[in-house]
Short mmCIF file of C-alpha atoms and ligand atoms in Angstrom, two decimals:
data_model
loop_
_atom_site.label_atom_id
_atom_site.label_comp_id
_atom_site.label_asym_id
_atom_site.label_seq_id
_atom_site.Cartn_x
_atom_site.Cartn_y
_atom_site.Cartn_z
CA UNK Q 1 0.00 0.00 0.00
CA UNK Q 2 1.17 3.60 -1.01
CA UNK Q 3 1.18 6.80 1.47
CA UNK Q 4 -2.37 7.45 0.92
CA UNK Q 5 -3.65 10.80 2.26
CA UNK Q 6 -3.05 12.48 4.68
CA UNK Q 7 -5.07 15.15 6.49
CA UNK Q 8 -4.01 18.04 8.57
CA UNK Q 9 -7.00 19.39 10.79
CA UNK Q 10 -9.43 17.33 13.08
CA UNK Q 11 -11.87 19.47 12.87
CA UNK Q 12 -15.32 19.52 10.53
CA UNK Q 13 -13.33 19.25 6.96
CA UNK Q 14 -10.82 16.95 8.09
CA UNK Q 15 -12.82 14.95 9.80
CA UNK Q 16 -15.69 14.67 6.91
CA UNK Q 17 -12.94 14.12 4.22
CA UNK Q 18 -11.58 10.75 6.01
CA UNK Q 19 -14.84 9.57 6.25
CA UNK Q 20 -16.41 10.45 2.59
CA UNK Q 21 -13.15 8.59 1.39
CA UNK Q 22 -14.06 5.58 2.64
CA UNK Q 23 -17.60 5.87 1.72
CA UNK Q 24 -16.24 6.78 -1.86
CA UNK Q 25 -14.54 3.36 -2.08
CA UNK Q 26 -10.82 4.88 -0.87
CA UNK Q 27 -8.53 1.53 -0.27
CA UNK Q 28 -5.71 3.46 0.99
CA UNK Q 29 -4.23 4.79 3.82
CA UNK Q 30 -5.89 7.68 5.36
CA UNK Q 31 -4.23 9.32 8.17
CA UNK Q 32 -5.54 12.56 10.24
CA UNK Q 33 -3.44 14.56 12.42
CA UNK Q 34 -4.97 17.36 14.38
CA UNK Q 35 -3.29 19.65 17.04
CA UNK Q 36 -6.48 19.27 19.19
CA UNK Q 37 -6.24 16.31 21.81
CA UNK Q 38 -9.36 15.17 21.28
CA UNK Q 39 -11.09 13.03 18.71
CA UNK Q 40 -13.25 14.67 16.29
CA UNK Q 41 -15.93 17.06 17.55
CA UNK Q 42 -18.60 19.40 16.41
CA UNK Q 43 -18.26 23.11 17.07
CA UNK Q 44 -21.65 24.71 17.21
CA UNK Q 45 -23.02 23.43 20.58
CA UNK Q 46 -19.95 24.97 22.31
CA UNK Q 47 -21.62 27.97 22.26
CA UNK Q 48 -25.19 26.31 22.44
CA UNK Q 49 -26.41 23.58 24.57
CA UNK Q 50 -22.84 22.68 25.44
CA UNK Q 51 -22.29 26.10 26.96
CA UNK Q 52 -25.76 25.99 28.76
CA UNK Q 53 -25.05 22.52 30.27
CA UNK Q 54 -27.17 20.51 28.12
CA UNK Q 55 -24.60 18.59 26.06
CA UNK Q 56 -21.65 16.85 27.07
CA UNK Q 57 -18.59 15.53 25.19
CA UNK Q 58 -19.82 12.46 24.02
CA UNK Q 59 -23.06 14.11 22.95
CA UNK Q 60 -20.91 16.19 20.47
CA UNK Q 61 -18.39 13.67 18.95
CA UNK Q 62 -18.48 13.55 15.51
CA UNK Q 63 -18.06 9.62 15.64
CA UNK Q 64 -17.68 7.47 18.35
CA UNK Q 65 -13.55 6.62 19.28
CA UNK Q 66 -14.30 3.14 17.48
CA UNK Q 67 -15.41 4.51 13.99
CA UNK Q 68 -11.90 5.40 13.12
CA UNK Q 69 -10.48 1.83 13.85
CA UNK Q 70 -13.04 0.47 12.06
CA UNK Q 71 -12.79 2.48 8.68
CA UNK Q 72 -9.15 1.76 8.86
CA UNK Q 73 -8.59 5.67 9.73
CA UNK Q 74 -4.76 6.73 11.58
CA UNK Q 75 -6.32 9.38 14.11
CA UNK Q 76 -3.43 11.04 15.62
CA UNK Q 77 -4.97 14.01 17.66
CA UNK Q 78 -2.32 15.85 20.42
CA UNK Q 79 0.18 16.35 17.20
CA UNK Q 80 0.54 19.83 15.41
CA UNK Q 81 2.02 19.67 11.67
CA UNK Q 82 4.89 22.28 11.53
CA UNK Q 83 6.04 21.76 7.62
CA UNK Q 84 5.04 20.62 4.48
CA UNK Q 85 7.61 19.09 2.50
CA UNK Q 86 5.99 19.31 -1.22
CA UNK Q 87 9.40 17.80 -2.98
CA UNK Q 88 9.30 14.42 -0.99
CA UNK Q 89 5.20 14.52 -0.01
CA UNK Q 90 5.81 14.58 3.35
CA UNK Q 91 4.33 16.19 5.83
CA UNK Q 92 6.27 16.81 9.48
CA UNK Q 93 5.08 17.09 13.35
CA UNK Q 94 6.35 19.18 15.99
CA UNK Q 95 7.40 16.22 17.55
CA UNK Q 96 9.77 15.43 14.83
CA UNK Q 97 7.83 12.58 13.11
CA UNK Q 98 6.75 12.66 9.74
CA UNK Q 99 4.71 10.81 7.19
CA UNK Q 100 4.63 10.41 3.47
CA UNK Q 101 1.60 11.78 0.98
CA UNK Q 102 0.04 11.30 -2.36
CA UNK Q 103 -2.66 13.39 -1.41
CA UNK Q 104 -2.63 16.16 1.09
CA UNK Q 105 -5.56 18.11 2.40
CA UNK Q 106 -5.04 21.03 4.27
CA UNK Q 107 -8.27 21.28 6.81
CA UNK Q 108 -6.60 23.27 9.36
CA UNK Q 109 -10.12 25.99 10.11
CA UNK Q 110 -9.36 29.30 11.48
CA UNK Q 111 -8.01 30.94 14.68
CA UNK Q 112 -10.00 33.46 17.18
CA UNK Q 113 -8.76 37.16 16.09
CA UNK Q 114 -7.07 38.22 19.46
CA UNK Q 115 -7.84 42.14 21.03
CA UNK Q 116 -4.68 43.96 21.09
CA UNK Q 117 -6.15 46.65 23.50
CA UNK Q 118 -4.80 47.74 26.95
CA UNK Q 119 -6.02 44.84 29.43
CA UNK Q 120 -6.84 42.22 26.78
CA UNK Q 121 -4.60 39.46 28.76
CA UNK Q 122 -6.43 39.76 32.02
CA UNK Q 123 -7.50 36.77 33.42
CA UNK Q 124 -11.43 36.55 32.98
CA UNK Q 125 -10.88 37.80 29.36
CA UNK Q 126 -11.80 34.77 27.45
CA UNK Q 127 -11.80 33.62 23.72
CA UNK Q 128 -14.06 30.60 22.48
CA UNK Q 129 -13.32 28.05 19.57
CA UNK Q 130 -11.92 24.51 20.69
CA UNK Q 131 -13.42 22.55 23.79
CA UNK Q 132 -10.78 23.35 25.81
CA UNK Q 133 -12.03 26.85 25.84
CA UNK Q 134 -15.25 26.32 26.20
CA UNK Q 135 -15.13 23.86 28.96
CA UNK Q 136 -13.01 26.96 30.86
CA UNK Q 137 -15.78 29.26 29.69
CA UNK Q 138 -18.48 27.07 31.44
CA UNK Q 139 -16.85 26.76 34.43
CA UNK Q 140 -15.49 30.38 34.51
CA UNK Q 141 -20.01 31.65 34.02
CA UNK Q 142 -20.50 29.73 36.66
CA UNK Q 143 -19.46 32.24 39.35
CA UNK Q 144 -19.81 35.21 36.61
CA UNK Q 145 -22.35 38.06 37.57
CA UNK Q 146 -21.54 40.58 35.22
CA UNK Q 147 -20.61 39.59 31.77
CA UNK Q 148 -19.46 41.66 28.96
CA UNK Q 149 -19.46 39.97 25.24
CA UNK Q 150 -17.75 41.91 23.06
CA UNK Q 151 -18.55 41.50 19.51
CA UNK Q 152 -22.29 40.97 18.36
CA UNK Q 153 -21.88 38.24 15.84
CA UNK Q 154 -22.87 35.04 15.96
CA UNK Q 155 -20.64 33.57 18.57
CA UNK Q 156 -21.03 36.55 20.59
CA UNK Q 157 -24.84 36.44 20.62
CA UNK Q 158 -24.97 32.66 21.42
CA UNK Q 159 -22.81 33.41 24.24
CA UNK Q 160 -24.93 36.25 25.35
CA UNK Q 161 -27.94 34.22 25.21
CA UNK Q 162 -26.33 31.28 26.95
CA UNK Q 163 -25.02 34.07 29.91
CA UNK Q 164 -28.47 35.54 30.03
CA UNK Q 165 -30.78 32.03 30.07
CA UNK Q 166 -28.25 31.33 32.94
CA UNK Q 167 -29.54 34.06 34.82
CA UNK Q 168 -26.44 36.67 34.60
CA UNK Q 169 -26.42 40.31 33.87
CA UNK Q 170 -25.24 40.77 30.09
CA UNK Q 171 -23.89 43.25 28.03
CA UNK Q 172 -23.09 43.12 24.35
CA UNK Q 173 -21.00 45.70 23.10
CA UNK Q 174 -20.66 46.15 18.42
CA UNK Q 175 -18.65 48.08 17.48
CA UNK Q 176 -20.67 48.24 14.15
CA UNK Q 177 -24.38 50.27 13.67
CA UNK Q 178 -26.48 46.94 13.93
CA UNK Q 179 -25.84 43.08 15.00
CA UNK Q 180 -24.60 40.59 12.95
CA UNK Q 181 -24.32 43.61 9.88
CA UNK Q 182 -22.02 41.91 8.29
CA UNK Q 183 -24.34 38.64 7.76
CA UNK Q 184 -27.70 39.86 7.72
CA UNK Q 185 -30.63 42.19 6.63
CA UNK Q 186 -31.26 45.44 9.22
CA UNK Q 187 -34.70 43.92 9.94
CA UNK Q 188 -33.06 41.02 11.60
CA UNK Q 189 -30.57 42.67 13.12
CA UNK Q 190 -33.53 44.79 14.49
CA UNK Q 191 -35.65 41.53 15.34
CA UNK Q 192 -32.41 40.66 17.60
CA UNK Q 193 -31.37 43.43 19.61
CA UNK Q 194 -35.20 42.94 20.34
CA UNK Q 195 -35.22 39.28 21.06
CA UNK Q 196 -31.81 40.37 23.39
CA UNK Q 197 -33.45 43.49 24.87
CA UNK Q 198 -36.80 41.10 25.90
CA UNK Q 199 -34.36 39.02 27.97
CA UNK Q 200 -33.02 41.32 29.28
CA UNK Q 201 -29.40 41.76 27.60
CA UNK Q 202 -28.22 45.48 27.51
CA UNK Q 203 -27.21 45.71 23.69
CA UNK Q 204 -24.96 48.83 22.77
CA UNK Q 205 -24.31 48.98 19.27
CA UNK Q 206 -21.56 51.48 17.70
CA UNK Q 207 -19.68 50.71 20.88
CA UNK Q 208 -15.87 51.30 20.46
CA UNK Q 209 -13.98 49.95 23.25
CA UNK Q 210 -11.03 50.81 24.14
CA UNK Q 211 -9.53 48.74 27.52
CA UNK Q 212 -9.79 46.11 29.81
CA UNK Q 213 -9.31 47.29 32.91
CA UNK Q 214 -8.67 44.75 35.55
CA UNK Q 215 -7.32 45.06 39.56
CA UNK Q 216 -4.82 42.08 40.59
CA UNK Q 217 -4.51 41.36 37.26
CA UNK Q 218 -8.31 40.09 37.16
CA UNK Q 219 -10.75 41.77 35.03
CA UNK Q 220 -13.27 44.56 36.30
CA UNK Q 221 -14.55 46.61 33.74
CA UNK Q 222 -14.85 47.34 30.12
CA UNK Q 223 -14.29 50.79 28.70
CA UNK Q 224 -15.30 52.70 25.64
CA UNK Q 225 -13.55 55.24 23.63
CA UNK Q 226 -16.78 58.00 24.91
CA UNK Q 227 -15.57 56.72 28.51
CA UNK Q 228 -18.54 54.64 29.19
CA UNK Q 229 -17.79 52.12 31.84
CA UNK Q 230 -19.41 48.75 32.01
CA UNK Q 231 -18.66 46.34 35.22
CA UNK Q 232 -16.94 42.85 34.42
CA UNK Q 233 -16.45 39.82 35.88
CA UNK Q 234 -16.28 38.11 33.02
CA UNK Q 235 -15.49 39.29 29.35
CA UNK Q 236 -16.63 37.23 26.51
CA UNK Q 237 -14.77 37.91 22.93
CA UNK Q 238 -16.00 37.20 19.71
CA UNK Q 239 -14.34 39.42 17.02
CA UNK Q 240 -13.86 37.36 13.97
CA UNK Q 241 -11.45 34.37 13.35
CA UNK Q 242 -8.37 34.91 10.68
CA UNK Q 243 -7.81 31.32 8.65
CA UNK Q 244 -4.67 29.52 9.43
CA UNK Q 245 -2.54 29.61 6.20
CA UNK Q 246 1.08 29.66 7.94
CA UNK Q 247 1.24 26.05 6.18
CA UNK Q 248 0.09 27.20 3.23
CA UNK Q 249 2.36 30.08 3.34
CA UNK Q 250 5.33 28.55 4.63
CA UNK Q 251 5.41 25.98 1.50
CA UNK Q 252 4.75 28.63 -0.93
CA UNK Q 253 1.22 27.96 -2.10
CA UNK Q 254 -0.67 31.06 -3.09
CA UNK Q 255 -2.77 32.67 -0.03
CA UNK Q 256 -5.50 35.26 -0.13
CA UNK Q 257 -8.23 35.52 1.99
CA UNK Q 258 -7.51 31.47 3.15
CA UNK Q 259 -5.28 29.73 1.73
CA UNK Q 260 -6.31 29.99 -2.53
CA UNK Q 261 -7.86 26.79 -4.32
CA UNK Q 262 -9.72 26.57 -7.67
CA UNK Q 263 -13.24 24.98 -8.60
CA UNK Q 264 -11.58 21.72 -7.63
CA UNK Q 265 -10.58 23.04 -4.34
CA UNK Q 266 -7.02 21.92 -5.06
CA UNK Q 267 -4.18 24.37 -4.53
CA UNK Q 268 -1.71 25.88 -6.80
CA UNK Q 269 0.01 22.07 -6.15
CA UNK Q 270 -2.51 19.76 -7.93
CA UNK Q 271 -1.66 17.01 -4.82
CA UNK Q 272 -2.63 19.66 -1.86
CA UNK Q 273 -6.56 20.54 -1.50
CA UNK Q 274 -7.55 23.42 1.24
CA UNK Q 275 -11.11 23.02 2.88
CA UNK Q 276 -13.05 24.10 5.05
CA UNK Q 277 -12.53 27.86 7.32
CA UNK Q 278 -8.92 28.15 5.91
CA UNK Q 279 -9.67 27.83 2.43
CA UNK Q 280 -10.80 31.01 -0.48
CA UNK Q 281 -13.01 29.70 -3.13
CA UNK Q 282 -14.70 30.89 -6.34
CA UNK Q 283 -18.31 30.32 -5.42
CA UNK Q 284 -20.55 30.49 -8.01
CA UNK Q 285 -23.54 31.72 -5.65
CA UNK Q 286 -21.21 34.57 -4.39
CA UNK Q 287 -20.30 35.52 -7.80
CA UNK Q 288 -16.89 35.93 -6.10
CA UNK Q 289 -14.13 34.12 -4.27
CA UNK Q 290 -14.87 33.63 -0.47
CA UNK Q 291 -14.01 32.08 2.59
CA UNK Q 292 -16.51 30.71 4.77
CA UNK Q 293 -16.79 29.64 7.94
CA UNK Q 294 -19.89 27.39 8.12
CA UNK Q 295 -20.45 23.39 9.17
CA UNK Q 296 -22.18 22.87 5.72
CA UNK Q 297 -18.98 24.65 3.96
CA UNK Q 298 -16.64 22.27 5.53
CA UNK Q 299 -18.46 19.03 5.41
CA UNK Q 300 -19.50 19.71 1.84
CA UNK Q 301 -16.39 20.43 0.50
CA UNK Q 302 -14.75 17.61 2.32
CA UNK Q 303 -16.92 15.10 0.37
CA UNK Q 304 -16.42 16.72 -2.63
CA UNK Q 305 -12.43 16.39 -2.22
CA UNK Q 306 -12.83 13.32 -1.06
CA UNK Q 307 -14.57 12.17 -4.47
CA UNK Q 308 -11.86 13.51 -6.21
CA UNK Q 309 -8.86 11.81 -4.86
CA UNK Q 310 -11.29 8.57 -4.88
CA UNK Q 311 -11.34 9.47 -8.89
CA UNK Q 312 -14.61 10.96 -9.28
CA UNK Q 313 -12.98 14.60 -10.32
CA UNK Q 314 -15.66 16.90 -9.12
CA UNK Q 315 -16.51 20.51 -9.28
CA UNK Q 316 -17.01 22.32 -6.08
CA UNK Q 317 -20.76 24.00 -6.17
CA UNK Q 318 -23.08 23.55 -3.36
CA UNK Q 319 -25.36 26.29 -2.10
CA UNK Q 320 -23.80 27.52 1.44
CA UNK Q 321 -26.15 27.75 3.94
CA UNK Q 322 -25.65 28.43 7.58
CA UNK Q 323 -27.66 28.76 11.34
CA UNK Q 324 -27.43 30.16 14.95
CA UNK Q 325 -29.70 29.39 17.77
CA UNK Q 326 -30.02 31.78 20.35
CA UNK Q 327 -32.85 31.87 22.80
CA UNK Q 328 -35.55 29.62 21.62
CA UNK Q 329 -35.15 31.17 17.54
CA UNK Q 330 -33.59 29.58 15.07
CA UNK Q 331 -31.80 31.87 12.51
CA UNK Q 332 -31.29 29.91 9.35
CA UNK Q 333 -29.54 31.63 6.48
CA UNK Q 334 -29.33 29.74 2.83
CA UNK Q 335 -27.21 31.42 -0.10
CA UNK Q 336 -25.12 34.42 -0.14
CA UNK Q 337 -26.62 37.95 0.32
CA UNK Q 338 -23.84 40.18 -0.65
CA UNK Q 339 -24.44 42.53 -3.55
CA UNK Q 340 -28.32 42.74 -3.10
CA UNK Q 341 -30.53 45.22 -4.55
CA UNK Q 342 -33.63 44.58 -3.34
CA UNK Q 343 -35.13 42.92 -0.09
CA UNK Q 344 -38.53 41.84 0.92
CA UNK Q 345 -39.85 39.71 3.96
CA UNK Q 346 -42.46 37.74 4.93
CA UNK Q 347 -44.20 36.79 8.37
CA UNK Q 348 -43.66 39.40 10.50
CA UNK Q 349 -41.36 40.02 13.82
CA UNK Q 350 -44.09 40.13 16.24
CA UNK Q 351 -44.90 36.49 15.85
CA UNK Q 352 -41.21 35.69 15.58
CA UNK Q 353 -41.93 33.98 12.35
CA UNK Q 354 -39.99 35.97 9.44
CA UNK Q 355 -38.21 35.76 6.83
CA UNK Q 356 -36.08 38.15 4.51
CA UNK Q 357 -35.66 37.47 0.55
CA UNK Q 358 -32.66 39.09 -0.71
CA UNK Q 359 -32.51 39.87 -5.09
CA UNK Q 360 -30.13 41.11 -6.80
CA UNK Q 361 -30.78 42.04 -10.47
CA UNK Q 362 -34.39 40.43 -9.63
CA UNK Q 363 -32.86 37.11 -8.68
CA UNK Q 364 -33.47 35.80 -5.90
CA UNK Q 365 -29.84 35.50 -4.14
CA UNK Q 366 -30.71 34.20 -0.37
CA UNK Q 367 -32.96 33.76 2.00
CA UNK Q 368 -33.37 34.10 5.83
CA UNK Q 369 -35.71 32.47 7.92
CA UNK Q 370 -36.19 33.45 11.49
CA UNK Q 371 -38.61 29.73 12.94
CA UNK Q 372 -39.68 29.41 9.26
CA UNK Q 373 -37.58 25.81 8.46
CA UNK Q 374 -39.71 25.28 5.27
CA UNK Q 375 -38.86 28.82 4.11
CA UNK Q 376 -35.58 27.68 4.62
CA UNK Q 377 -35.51 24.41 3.15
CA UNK Q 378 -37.50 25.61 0.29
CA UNK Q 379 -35.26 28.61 -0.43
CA UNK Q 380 -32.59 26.44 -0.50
CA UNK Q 381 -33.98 24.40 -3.14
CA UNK Q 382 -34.93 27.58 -5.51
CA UNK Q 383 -31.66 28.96 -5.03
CA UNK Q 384 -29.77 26.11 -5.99
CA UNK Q 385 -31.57 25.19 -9.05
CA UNK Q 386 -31.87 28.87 -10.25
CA UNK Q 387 -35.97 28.59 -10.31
CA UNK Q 388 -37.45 32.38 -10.84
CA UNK Q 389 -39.21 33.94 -8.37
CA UNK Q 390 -40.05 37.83 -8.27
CA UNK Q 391 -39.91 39.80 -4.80
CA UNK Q 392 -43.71 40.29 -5.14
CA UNK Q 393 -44.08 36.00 -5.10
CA UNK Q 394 -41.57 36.50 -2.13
CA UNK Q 395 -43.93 38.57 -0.08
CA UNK Q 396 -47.04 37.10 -1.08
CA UNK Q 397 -47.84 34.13 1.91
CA UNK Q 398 -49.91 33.00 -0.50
CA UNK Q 399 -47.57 31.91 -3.10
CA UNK Q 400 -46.85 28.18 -2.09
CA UNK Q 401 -43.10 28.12 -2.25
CA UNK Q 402 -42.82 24.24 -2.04
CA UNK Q 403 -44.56 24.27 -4.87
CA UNK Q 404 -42.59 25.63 -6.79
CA UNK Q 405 -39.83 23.71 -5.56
CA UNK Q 406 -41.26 20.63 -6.45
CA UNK Q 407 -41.45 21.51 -9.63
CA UNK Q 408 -38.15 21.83 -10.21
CA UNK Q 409 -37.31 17.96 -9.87
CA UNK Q 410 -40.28 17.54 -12.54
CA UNK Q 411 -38.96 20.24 -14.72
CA UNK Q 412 -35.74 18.12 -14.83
CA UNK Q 413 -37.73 14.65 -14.77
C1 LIG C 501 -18.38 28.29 19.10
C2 LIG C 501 -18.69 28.06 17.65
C3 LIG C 501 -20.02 27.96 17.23
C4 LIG C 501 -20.31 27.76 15.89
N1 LIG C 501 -21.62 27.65 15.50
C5 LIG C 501 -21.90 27.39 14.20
C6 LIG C 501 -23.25 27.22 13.79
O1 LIG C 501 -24.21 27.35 14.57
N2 LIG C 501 -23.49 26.90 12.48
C7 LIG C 501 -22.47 26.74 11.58
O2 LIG C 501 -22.72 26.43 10.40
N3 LIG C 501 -21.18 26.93 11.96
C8 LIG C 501 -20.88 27.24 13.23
N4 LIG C 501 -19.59 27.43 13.61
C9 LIG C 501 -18.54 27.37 12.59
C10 LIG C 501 -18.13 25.95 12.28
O3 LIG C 501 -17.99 25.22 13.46
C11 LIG C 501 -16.83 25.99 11.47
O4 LIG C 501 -17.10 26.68 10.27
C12 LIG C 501 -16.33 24.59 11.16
O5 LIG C 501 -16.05 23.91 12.36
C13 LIG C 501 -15.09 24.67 10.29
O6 LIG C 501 -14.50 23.42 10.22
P1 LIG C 501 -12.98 23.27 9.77
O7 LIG C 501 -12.69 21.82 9.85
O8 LIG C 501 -12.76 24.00 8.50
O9 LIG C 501 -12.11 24.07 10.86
P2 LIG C 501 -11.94 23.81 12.40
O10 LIG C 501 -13.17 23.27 12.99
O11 LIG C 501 -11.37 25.07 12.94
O12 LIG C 501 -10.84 22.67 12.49
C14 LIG C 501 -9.50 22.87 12.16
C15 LIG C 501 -8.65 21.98 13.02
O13 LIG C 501 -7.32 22.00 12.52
C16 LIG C 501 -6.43 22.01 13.60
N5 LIG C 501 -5.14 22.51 13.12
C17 LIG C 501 -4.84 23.77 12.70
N6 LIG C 501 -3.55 23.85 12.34
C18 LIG C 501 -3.01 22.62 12.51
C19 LIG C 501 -1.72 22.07 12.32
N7 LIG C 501 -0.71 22.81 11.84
N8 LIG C 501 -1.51 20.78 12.65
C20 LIG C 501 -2.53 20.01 13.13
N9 LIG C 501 -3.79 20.49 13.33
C21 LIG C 501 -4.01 21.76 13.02
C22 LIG C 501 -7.11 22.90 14.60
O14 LIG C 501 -6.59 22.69 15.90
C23 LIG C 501 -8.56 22.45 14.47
O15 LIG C 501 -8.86 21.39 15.32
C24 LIG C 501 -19.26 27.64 14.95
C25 LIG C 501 -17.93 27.76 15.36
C26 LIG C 501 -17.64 27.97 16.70
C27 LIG C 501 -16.20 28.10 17.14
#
């Protein structure tokens, strides 16, 4: 048996491509190295029911320990890959080992961006993104009173809603006009800082802050640029991630935005792939190249790379879609809004049953669904096969949109 493939990054995309290899028929050797001493586990209910109590470890594994033995799978977590040697395929560990390649996919996901801001290393001032952190973040709400999330995005929302539902004063603090702006419509980022405001979380939006100020080197207060002052005892961050392309980088593959792949989601080095949070892609529903960070983005990519070093070759183009649950709604977002013209919704916030149709050059682009799943799975369905729809169908409750998503498997049948 040859060298196989090997896969750097047990995280969503690394773990997905091992597994779609072997359900695509792969004979040879797979091996996955990941930094992270744990087997393979899912991300969102960190900040979710994981945070809140409701989910343990085991609840959260990808796979149980024995599914890797059994698909004839090398997990080696604990191990960090320092260099890629793209000469003699090989890849080497910190440790000092290293292994040979045919293939190599790089699935190494994305870091937390760090504050650089006076009292950003006090202890209390916590990140979230592997388990480790989040089983410190659990433990350190605990005793928490006053909590300060800083960043209202997705991560720092859940959080929010995890610190509130556990009974703690909360603040969010944006630095941006409106929550999640980057992501979403203003009449959902309206619908949230009401959903947050209900419960009782103190939402300041254009906040710019400015220091951490802490006493014994713990954490007391956040401050902001106007010299507002907001009590701490614990701060929450979530201001981004930046993809980890030092790999990338350090063997001289092209890196943008994530480390750069083509159609086929194979670098510049026809042997290396990228997936997953660390990767740039031309996505046809974007119109653009992009980087996402998104459970559906990694796991569908994975099985797409993983049919092409099977020998299916395939082109990379499945509609991203994406959720977040905080309170008791459930945000789901399908396509990829960016560039819209025109927006139209229907439900309506007071029932907490919306959802928002973005167009752009009167096609329909994405769609979000605040508790409207069959909006949602519907839209999803339209999107991806292209099937028209004008913003007045959009907002009319009376246009049946599954049927016209069942017609498109009869248009094709
Ligand atoms: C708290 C949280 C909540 C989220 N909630 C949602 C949600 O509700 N919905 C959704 O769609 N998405 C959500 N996401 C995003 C989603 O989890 C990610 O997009 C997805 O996990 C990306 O998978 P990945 O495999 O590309 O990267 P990652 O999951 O980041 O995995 C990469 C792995 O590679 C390892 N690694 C990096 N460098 C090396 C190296 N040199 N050697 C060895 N190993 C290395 C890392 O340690 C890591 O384990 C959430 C993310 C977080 C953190």
């Amino acid at each position: 048996m040859g060298s196989g493939t090997v896969i750097v990054g047990t995280g969503q995309a690394g773990f997905q491509t091992a597994a779609s290899l072997r359900t695509e028929g792969y004979q040879e050797k797979i091996t996955l190295i990941g930094e992270e001493p744990h087997i393979p586990y899912q991300r969102p209910p960190l900040s979710k029911g994981f945070a809140l109590g409701q989910q343990d470890f085991e609840s959260i594994e990808l796979r149980p320990r024995s599914f890797y033995q059994d698909h004839r799978i090398d997990l080696i977590p604990g191990k960090k890959v320092t260099a890629v040697d793209r000469g003699q395929r090989s890849v080497t560990l910190a440790s000092g080992e290293s292994f040979l390649y045919e293939k190599l996919v790089l699935a190494v996901g994305a870091r937390n961006r760090k504050l650089s801001i006076k009292g950003a290393k006090l202890d209390g001032v916590l990140y979230l993104r592997s388990l480790d952190e989040a089983v410190v973040v659990k433990e350190r709400l605990k005793n928490a009173q006053q909590i300060v999330v800083i960043g209202g995005g997705f991560i720092g929302l859940e959080l929010a809603a995890v610190a509130c539902s556990l009974g703690k004063s909360v603040t969010v603090l944006e630095a941006l006009p409106r929550l999640m702006s980057r992501a979403v419509a203003p009449l959902i980022s309206e619908f949230y800082s009401g959903l947050h405001a209900s419960k009782g979380v103190k939402v300041v939006c254009g906040a710019s802050v400015s220091e951490i100020a802490g006493s014994g080197g713990k954490v007391q207060a956040v401050l902001l640029a106007n010299g507002t002052r907001y009590s701490a005892d614990l701060v929450l961050v979530g201001v981004g991630v930046v993809p980890s392309t030092e790999l990338a980088r350090n063997s001289m593959l092209p890196v943008a935005n994530g480390i750069a792949v083509n159609e086929y989601l194979q670098t510049s080095d026809e042997n290396i792939f990228a997936i997953g949070d660390c990767a740039e892609h031309p996505c046809a529903f974007a119109g653009e190249r992009v980087r996402l960070e998104s459970v559906q983005n990694a796991a569908d990519q994975a099985q797409c790379v993983a049919a092409t070093i099977a020998g299916r070759r395939n082109v990379y183009r499945a509609l991203p879609w994406f959720w977040t649950d905080q309170f008791d709604v459930k945000l789901q977002m399908a396509g990829i809004s960016n560039g819209h013209d025109c927006v139209v919704s229907r439900g309506n916030a007071e029932s907490r049953k919306l959802s928002v149709f973005y167009f752009k050059e009167g096609r329909l682009i994405a769609i979000d669904s605040i508790n409207r799943p069959l909006d949602h799975m519907m839209g999803r369905k339209l999107i991806a096969a292209g099937v028209p729809l004008t913003p007045a169908q959009a907002a009319d409750e009376s246009v049946d949109l599954k049927k016209l998503a069942g017609s498109i498997g009869a248009a094709h049948g």
